[in-house]
């Protein structure tokens, strides 16, 4: 089967690897003149790492990423330790590690493996129009390309999504959050008496200071030579025209009450400060076209807040799930080559595959979107009673228990509020054991296989009757 993937980001390259290794013909289109990935660090969760390892990226990822031993959570103002999550133990619990890696490093690894899997990458290939019914794209340079399936992984401001949904496209929407991002040299932090105890190069632990409405997350990147710093805050400041001096002054003002170690990190950072408002794509009416020749994946379908570090991981889940259902519907072995099949059979199989994908993936992605915002809200709550429950929960974050119990008469109302997605989600996002289990124990491939197998008999019966009716 020939698949065109629009967008050479993490979602698109991950899908190219998975489908290429299954011997499908893959063409990746990207508008950029050269393939570069901007940004700083990303955190990747175990269920996504399982798929990257399965596709053969294990050695490259482990050589160029960091597995923190712990995530320490601190009171932002008082500076006392509230709790620790034992990140190092997640590999034994969930079958793969939790890693932090520079986005450019991850992107380069994915690119290299996509090419090795046989994907053809066409740069300077800006798609300006989609022919959804016929699996075709029109490029700005005048070329028209056609495939059995077009997959748009073109990001949060997706042109494909806007053309697919028209007036029904909600576009990307502000979440009410933003984040200042900066970096600092580890050598300077290690040499300074105020910050030296935060930089344990052996454990490589991450640190998170929380307070009402604001927080400071730090973790090591670039072979532990740089500290990535993410300063979450309410999105109520327009920084588009800010000078360097204005950025520095604003950060200092917002975090003026944070403990001395955080203040010293700011002193020692010499990097440019950038502010990123956090946007999300609300739940869409559909990700696919009725023809079965087009689908959205990744941020184009479900961009989300970063408070559970799941945006990149969900994109990898998408790739694993879509590759699985396409392999089930249209295997690439020569005895069942898609080009040898009647078009009605091909369209029916692809339509069913995309239906299965959407039925399985939409509830998962939308629940994670909601949980990500809940994690941000609960971690930054200013409500005194809620904050008390959060701090109690953090004291149990290193334990193999889900706390507090929903039946807890004192804390139950707040816990039920946190768990409004219907899952066992507690306050504090991934510092909560129930939340981690729900996120990291999920099997995207297994969920697709189970639903596909349960639906295939009914689908084949309906498809056969439909084709016979057309022929008559």
Coordinates of C-alpha atoms in Angstrom, one line a residue:
X1 CA 0.0 0.0 0.0
X2 CA 1.2 3.5 -0.8
X3 CA 0.8 6.0 2.0
X4 CA 1.5 9.8 1.8
X5 CA 2.3 11.3 5.2
X6 CA 2.1 15.1 5.3
X7 CA 4.4 16.5 8.0
X8 CA 7.8 15.2 9.1
X9 CA 7.4 15.8 12.8
X10 CA 7.3 13.2 15.5
X11 CA 3.9 11.8 14.6
X12 CA 4.6 11.6 10.9
X13 CA 8.1 10.1 11.3
X14 CA 6.9 7.5 13.8
X15 CA 4.2 6.4 11.4
X16 CA 6.7 6.2 8.6
X17 CA 8.9 3.9 10.6
X18 CA 6.1 1.6 11.6
X19 CA 4.6 1.3 8.1
X20 CA 8.0 1.2 6.4
X21 CA 9.0 -1.7 8.6
X22 CA 5.8 -3.5 7.5
X23 CA 7.0 -3.0 3.8
X24 CA 4.4 -0.4 2.8
X25 CA 5.5 2.3 0.4
X26 CA 5.8 5.6 2.3
X27 CA 6.2 9.2 1.0
X28 CA 6.7 11.9 3.5
X29 CA 6.0 15.5 2.5
X30 CA 7.2 18.5 4.4
X31 CA 7.2 22.2 3.5
X32 CA 10.6 22.9 5.0
X33 CA 13.6 23.4 2.8
X34 CA 15.7 21.4 5.3
X35 CA 14.6 19.1 8.1
X36 CA 15.3 20.7 11.4
X37 CA 13.4 20.4 14.7
X38 CA 13.4 23.4 17.1
X39 CA 12.6 23.3 20.8
X40 CA 14.2 22.1 24.0
X41 CA 13.6 19.0 26.1
X42 CA 10.7 16.6 26.0
X43 CA 9.6 14.0 28.4
X44 CA 8.5 10.6 27.0
X45 CA 6.4 8.1 28.9
X46 CA 6.8 4.3 29.0
X47 CA 3.9 3.2 26.9
X48 CA 5.3 5.2 23.9
X49 CA 8.9 4.1 24.5
X50 CA 7.7 0.5 24.3
X51 CA 6.8 1.1 20.6
X52 CA 10.0 3.0 19.8
X53 CA 12.0 0.1 21.3
X54 CA 9.8 -2.4 19.3
X55 CA 10.7 -0.5 16.1
X56 CA 14.5 -0.8 16.8
X57 CA 15.3 2.6 18.3
X58 CA 16.3 1.4 21.7
X59 CA 20.1 1.7 21.4
X60 CA 19.9 5.2 19.8
X61 CA 17.4 6.5 22.3
X62 CA 19.2 5.2 25.4
X63 CA 22.5 6.5 24.1
X64 CA 21.2 10.1 23.7
X65 CA 18.6 10.5 26.4
X66 CA 18.4 10.5 30.2
X67 CA 16.4 8.3 32.6
X68 CA 16.0 10.3 35.8
X69 CA 16.1 8.3 39.0
X70 CA 13.4 10.5 40.6
X71 CA 11.1 13.4 40.2
X72 CA 11.3 15.5 43.3
X73 CA 8.4 17.8 44.0
X74 CA 9.0 20.9 46.2
X75 CA 6.9 23.6 47.7
X76 CA 7.9 26.5 45.5
X77 CA 8.0 29.1 48.2
X78 CA 9.0 27.3 51.3
X79 CA 11.4 25.0 49.5
X80 CA 10.6 21.8 51.5
X81 CA 10.3 18.5 49.8
X82 CA 6.7 17.4 49.3
X83 CA 7.2 14.1 47.6
X84 CA 9.1 12.0 45.1
X85 CA 8.2 9.9 42.1
X86 CA 10.6 7.0 41.5
X87 CA 10.9 7.3 37.8
X88 CA 13.7 4.8 37.5
X89 CA 11.4 2.0 38.7
X90 CA 8.9 2.7 35.9
X91 CA 10.8 0.4 33.5
X92 CA 10.1 -2.6 35.7
X93 CA 6.5 -1.5 36.2
X94 CA 5.5 -0.6 32.7
X95 CA 7.9 -2.4 30.4
X96 CA 10.0 0.6 29.3
X97 CA 11.6 3.6 30.9
X98 CA 10.4 7.2 31.3
X99 CA 13.0 9.3 29.4
X100 CA 13.9 12.9 28.9
X101 CA 15.5 13.9 25.6
X102 CA 16.2 17.0 23.6
X103 CA 13.5 17.4 20.9
X104 CA 16.1 17.9 18.1
X105 CA 17.9 14.6 19.2
X106 CA 14.6 12.7 19.2
X107 CA 13.7 14.1 15.8
X108 CA 17.0 13.2 14.3
X109 CA 16.7 9.6 15.5
X110 CA 13.2 9.3 14.1
X111 CA 14.3 10.7 10.8
X112 CA 17.2 8.4 10.5
X113 CA 15.1 5.3 11.2
X114 CA 12.3 6.4 8.9
X115 CA 14.8 6.6 6.0
X116 CA 16.2 3.2 7.0
X117 CA 12.7 1.8 6.9
X118 CA 12.4 2.9 3.3
X119 CA 10.5 6.1 3.6
X120 CA 11.0 8.7 0.8
X121 CA 11.2 12.2 2.2
X122 CA 10.3 15.1 -0.1
X123 CA 11.3 18.5 1.3
X124 CA 10.1 21.9 -0.1
X125 CA 6.7 20.1 -0.7
X126 CA 4.1 22.4 0.7
X127 CA 0.6 21.0 0.4
X128 CA -1.9 23.6 -0.5
X129 CA -5.0 21.5 -1.2
X130 CA -6.3 18.0 -0.3
X131 CA -8.5 15.8 -2.5
X132 CA -9.9 13.7 0.3
X133 CA -12.1 11.5 -1.8
X134 CA -9.3 10.4 -4.1
X135 CA -6.3 10.3 -1.7
X136 CA -4.5 13.1 -3.4
X137 CA -2.6 16.3 -2.5
X138 CA -1.8 19.4 -4.5
X139 CA 1.6 20.9 -3.9
X140 CA 2.5 24.6 -4.2
X141 CA 5.1 23.7 -6.8
X142 CA 2.3 22.4 -9.1
X143 CA 2.7 18.7 -8.5
X144 CA -0.2 16.5 -7.7
X145 CA 0.5 13.3 -5.8
X146 CA -1.9 10.4 -5.2
X147 CA -1.8 7.4 -2.8
X148 CA -4.0 4.7 -1.4
X149 CA -4.1 6.8 1.8
X150 CA -3.1 10.3 2.9
X151 CA -2.3 10.9 6.5
X152 CA -2.0 14.5 7.7
X153 CA 0.4 14.9 10.6
X154 CA 0.7 18.6 10.0
X155 CA 0.5 19.9 13.5
X156 CA -1.7 22.0 15.7
X157 CA -2.4 24.6 13.0
X158 CA -3.3 21.9 10.5
X159 CA -4.3 23.0 7.0
X160 CA -5.7 19.5 6.4
X161 CA -8.0 19.7 9.4
X162 CA -9.3 23.1 8.3
X163 CA -10.1 21.8 4.8
X164 CA -11.5 18.6 6.1
X165 CA -13.9 20.1 8.6
X166 CA -14.5 23.6 7.2
X167 CA -16.7 25.6 9.5
X168 CA -16.8 22.7 12.0
X169 CA -13.0 23.1 12.7
X170 CA -12.7 24.7 16.1
X171 CA -9.0 25.5 15.4
X172 CA -6.5 25.6 18.2
X173 CA -7.9 27.1 21.4
X174 CA -6.0 28.7 24.4
X175 CA -5.9 26.5 27.5
X176 CA -5.4 29.4 29.9
X177 CA -1.8 28.3 30.5
X178 CA 1.6 29.3 29.1
X179 CA 5.2 28.5 29.9
X180 CA 8.5 30.4 29.9
X181 CA 11.3 28.2 28.7
X182 CA 15.0 28.6 29.2
X183 CA 18.2 26.6 29.9
X184 CA 21.2 26.8 32.1
X185 CA 24.7 25.2 31.9
X186 CA 25.0 22.3 34.4
X187 CA 28.7 23.1 35.0
X188 CA 27.7 26.5 36.4
X189 CA 24.9 25.1 38.6
X190 CA 27.1 22.3 39.9
X191 CA 29.9 24.8 40.8
X192 CA 27.5 27.1 42.7
X193 CA 27.0 26.4 46.4
X194 CA 23.3 27.3 46.3
X195 CA 22.3 25.0 43.4
X196 CA 25.0 22.3 43.6
X197 CA 22.8 20.0 45.7
X198 CA 20.2 20.0 43.0
X199 CA 22.5 18.6 40.3
X200 CA 23.1 14.9 41.1
X201 CA 24.7 13.7 37.9
X202 CA 24.5 10.1 39.0
X203 CA 20.8 10.0 39.7
X204 CA 20.0 12.7 37.1
X205 CA 16.8 13.4 39.0
X206 CA 14.3 16.0 37.9
X207 CA 12.8 18.8 40.1
X208 CA 9.5 20.5 40.2
X209 CA 8.6 23.4 42.4
X210 CA 4.8 24.1 42.6
X211 CA 2.7 27.0 44.0
X212 CA -0.7 28.4 43.3
X213 CA -0.9 29.3 39.5
X214 CA 2.8 28.8 38.8
X215 CA 5.5 26.2 38.8
X216 CA 9.1 25.5 37.8
X217 CA 10.1 22.2 36.2
X218 CA 13.8 21.3 35.6
X219 CA 15.4 18.3 34.1
X220 CA 18.7 17.4 32.4
X221 CA 19.2 17.2 28.7
X222 CA 22.1 17.0 26.2
X223 CA 24.0 14.3 28.0
X224 CA 23.4 16.1 31.3
X225 CA 25.3 19.2 30.2
X226 CA 22.2 21.5 30.1
X227 CA 19.3 22.0 32.5
X228 CA 15.9 22.5 30.8
X229 CA 13.7 24.9 32.7
X230 CA 10.0 25.2 32.2
X231 CA 8.1 27.9 34.1
X232 CA 4.3 27.4 33.9
X233 CA 2.0 30.3 34.5
X234 CA -1.4 31.6 33.7
X235 CA -1.6 32.9 30.1
X236 CA -2.5 36.5 30.9
X237 CA 0.6 38.2 29.6
X238 CA 1.2 39.3 26.0
X239 CA 4.9 38.8 25.4
X240 CA 5.0 39.1 21.6
X241 CA 7.0 42.3 21.7
X242 CA 9.1 41.6 24.8
X243 CA 12.7 42.5 24.8
X244 CA 15.2 40.3 26.7
X245 CA 15.1 42.8 29.6
X246 CA 11.3 42.6 29.7
X247 CA 11.4 38.8 29.7
X248 CA 13.9 38.7 32.6
X249 CA 11.9 41.3 34.6
X250 CA 8.6 39.5 34.1
X251 CA 10.0 36.1 35.1
X252 CA 11.6 37.6 38.2
X253 CA 8.3 39.3 39.1
X254 CA 6.1 36.3 38.7
X255 CA 8.5 34.0 40.6
X256 CA 9.8 36.5 43.1
X257 CA 8.5 34.5 46.1
X258 CA 10.1 31.2 45.0
X259 CA 12.9 29.7 47.1
X260 CA 16.6 30.8 46.8
X261 CA 17.6 27.8 44.7
X262 CA 15.1 28.7 42.0
X263 CA 16.2 32.3 42.1
X264 CA 19.8 31.2 41.7
X265 CA 18.9 29.1 38.7
X266 CA 17.5 32.2 37.0
X267 CA 20.8 34.0 37.9
X268 CA 22.9 31.4 36.3
X269 CA 20.8 30.9 33.1
X270 CA 22.3 32.9 30.2
X271 CA 19.9 31.5 27.5
X272 CA 17.2 33.5 25.8
X273 CA 13.8 33.2 27.5
X274 CA 10.8 32.3 25.3
X275 CA 7.2 32.3 26.3
X276 CA 4.9 29.6 24.8
X277 CA 1.1 30.0 25.3
X278 CA -0.3 26.5 25.6
X279 CA -3.0 25.7 23.0
X280 CA -5.1 22.6 22.4
X281 CA -7.4 21.3 19.7
X282 CA -10.9 20.6 21.2
X283 CA -12.5 17.2 20.5
X284 CA -13.3 17.1 16.8
X285 CA -16.4 15.6 15.1
X286 CA -14.2 13.3 13.0
X287 CA -10.6 12.7 12.1
X288 CA -11.2 11.0 8.8
X289 CA -12.9 11.4 5.5
X290 CA -15.8 9.1 4.5
X291 CA -13.9 7.8 1.5
X292 CA -11.5 6.0 3.7
X293 CA -8.6 7.7 1.9
X294 CA -7.6 10.3 4.5
X295 CA -7.1 10.7 8.2
X296 CA -5.6 13.2 10.8
X297 CA -3.1 12.1 13.5
X298 CA -1.0 13.7 16.2
X299 CA -1.4 17.4 17.2
X300 CA -3.5 18.0 14.1
X301 CA -6.2 15.8 15.6
X302 CA -5.8 16.3 19.4
X303 CA -3.1 18.8 20.5
X304 CA -3.1 19.0 24.3
X305 CA -1.6 20.7 27.3
X306 CA 1.7 19.4 28.6
X307 CA 0.9 18.8 32.2
X308 CA 1.1 15.0 31.9
X309 CA 4.0 15.0 29.4
X310 CA 1.8 13.0 27.1
X311 CA 1.5 15.0 23.9
X312 CA 4.6 13.5 22.2
X313 CA 3.8 10.1 23.6
X314 CA 0.2 10.1 22.3
X315 CA 1.6 10.9 18.8
X316 CA 3.7 7.8 19.0
X317 CA 0.7 5.8 20.2
X318 CA -1.2 7.1 17.2
X319 CA 1.5 5.8 14.8
X320 CA 1.5 2.4 16.5
X321 CA -2.2 2.1 16.4
X322 CA -2.7 3.3 12.8
X323 CA 0.1 1.1 11.5
X324 CA -1.4 -1.9 13.3
X325 CA -4.9 -1.4 11.8
X326 CA -3.6 -0.8 8.3
X327 CA -1.5 -4.0 8.5
X328 CA -4.6 -5.9 9.6
X329 CA -6.8 -4.5 6.9
X330 CA -4.2 -4.3 4.0
X331 CA -1.2 -6.5 4.7
X332 CA 1.8 -5.7 2.5
X333 CA 2.6 -9.4 1.5
X334 CA 2.7 -9.9 -2.2
X335 CA -0.3 -12.3 -2.2
X336 CA -2.6 -9.5 -1.1
X337 CA -1.1 -6.4 -2.8
X338 CA -3.6 -3.6 -2.5
X339 CA -3.1 -2.6 -6.2
X340 CA -4.3 -6.0 -7.3
X341 CA -7.6 -5.7 -5.5
X342 CA -10.8 -4.2 -7.0
X343 CA -11.2 -0.6 -5.9
X344 CA -14.4 -1.2 -4.1
X345 CA -12.7 -3.9 -1.9
X346 CA -9.7 -1.6 -1.2
X347 CA -12.0 1.4 -0.3
X348 CA -14.1 -0.8 2.0
X349 CA -11.1 -2.2 3.8
X350 CA -9.5 1.2 4.3
X351 CA -12.8 2.7 5.4
X352 CA -13.2 0.0 8.0
X353 CA -9.6 0.4 9.2
X354 CA -10.0 4.1 9.7
X355 CA -13.3 3.6 11.4
X356 CA -11.7 1.2 13.8
X357 CA -8.8 3.5 14.4
X358 CA -11.1 6.5 15.2
X359 CA -13.4 4.5 17.4
X360 CA -10.5 3.2 19.5
X361 CA -8.3 6.3 19.5
X362 CA -10.6 9.2 19.9
X363 CA -11.8 8.3 23.4
X364 CA -8.3 7.7 24.5
X365 CA -6.8 10.9 23.1
X366 CA -9.7 13.0 24.4
X367 CA -9.5 11.5 27.9
X368 CA -5.8 12.3 28.0
X369 CA -6.5 15.8 26.8
X370 CA -8.9 16.3 29.7
X371 CA -6.6 14.6 32.2
X372 CA -3.7 16.8 31.1
X373 CA -5.7 20.0 31.9
X374 CA -6.9 18.5 35.2
X375 CA -3.3 17.7 36.1
X376 CA -2.3 21.3 35.5
X377 CA -5.3 22.7 37.4
X378 CA -4.9 20.4 40.4
X379 CA -1.1 21.0 40.6
X380 CA -1.5 24.7 40.6
X381 CA -4.7 25.1 42.6
X382 CA -5.1 28.1 44.9
X383 CA -7.9 26.6 46.9
X384 CA -6.6 26.0 50.4
X385 CA -8.5 22.7 51.0
X386 CA -7.6 21.3 47.6
X387 CA -3.9 22.2 48.1
X388 CA -3.9 20.4 51.4
X389 CA -5.2 17.2 49.7
X390 CA -2.6 17.7 47.0
X391 CA 0.3 18.0 49.5
X392 CA -1.0 14.9 51.3
X393 CA -1.1 13.0 48.1
X394 CA 2.4 14.0 47.1
X395 CA 3.7 12.6 50.4
X396 CA 2.4 9.2 49.1
X397 CA 3.7 9.6 45.5
X398 CA 6.6 7.2 46.0
X399 CA 4.4 4.4 47.3
X400 CA 2.7 1.6 45.3
X401 CA -0.8 2.7 46.4
X402 CA -3.5 4.9 44.8
X403 CA -4.1 7.6 47.3
X404 CA -6.4 9.1 48.5
X405 CA -9.2 6.6 48.1
X406 CA -12.4 7.9 46.5
X407 CA -14.3 6.6 49.5
X408 CA -12.4 9.0 51.8
X409 CA -15.1 11.0 53.4
X410 CA -12.9 14.0 54.0
X411 CA -11.2 14.2 50.7
X412 CA -13.7 12.4 48.5
X413 CA -15.3 15.3 46.8
X414 CA -12.1 16.8 45.6
X415 CA -10.8 13.4 44.5
X416 CA -14.0 12.7 42.5
X417 CA -13.5 16.1 40.8
X418 CA -10.0 15.1 39.8
X419 CA -11.3 11.8 38.4
X420 CA -14.0 13.3 36.3
X421 CA -12.7 11.5 33.2
X422 CA -14.0 8.3 34.7
X423 CA -10.5 7.0 35.3
X424 CA -8.7 6.6 38.6
X425 CA -7.0 10.0 38.3
X426 CA -5.8 11.7 41.4
X427 CA -4.5 15.3 42.1
X428 CA -1.1 16.2 40.8
X429 CA -1.1 14.6 37.3
X430 CA 1.6 11.9 37.0
X431 CA 2.7 12.3 40.6
X432 CA -0.4 10.2 41.3
X433 CA -0.1 6.4 41.0
X434 CA -3.6 5.9 39.6
X435 CA -2.9 8.4 36.9
X436 CA 0.4 6.8 36.0
X437 CA -1.2 3.3 35.7
X438 CA -3.9 4.6 33.5
X439 CA -1.5 6.4 31.2
X440 CA 1.4 4.0 31.0
X441 CA -0.3 0.6 31.2
X442 CA -2.3 1.4 28.1
X443 CA -1.7 -0.9 25.1
X444 CA -2.6 1.0 21.9
X445 CA -1.8 -1.9 19.6
X446 CA -3.7 -4.4 21.8
X447 CA -6.8 -2.1 21.9
X448 CA -6.8 -1.8 18.1
X449 CA -6.3 -5.6 17.5
X450 CA -9.1 -6.5 19.9
X451 CA -11.6 -4.1 18.4
X452 CA -10.6 -4.9 14.8
X453 CA -11.0 -8.7 15.3
X454 CA -14.4 -8.2 17.1
X455 CA -15.7 -6.1 14.2
X456 CA -14.2 -7.7 11.1
X457 CA -16.9 -10.4 10.6
X458 CA -19.7 -8.0 10.7
X459 CA -17.9 -5.6 8.4
X460 CA -17.1 -8.2 5.8
X461 CA -20.7 -9.3 5.7
X462 CA -21.9 -5.7 5.2
X463 CA -19.2 -5.0 2.6
X464 CA -20.0 -8.1 0.6
X465 CA -23.7 -7.3 0.5
X466 CA -22.9 -3.7 -0.5
X467 CA -20.6 -4.8 -3.4
X468 CA -23.1 -7.4 -4.6
X469 CA -25.9 -4.7 -4.6
X470 CA -23.7 -2.4 -6.7
X471 CA -22.9 -5.1 -9.3
X472 CA -26.5 -6.0 -9.6

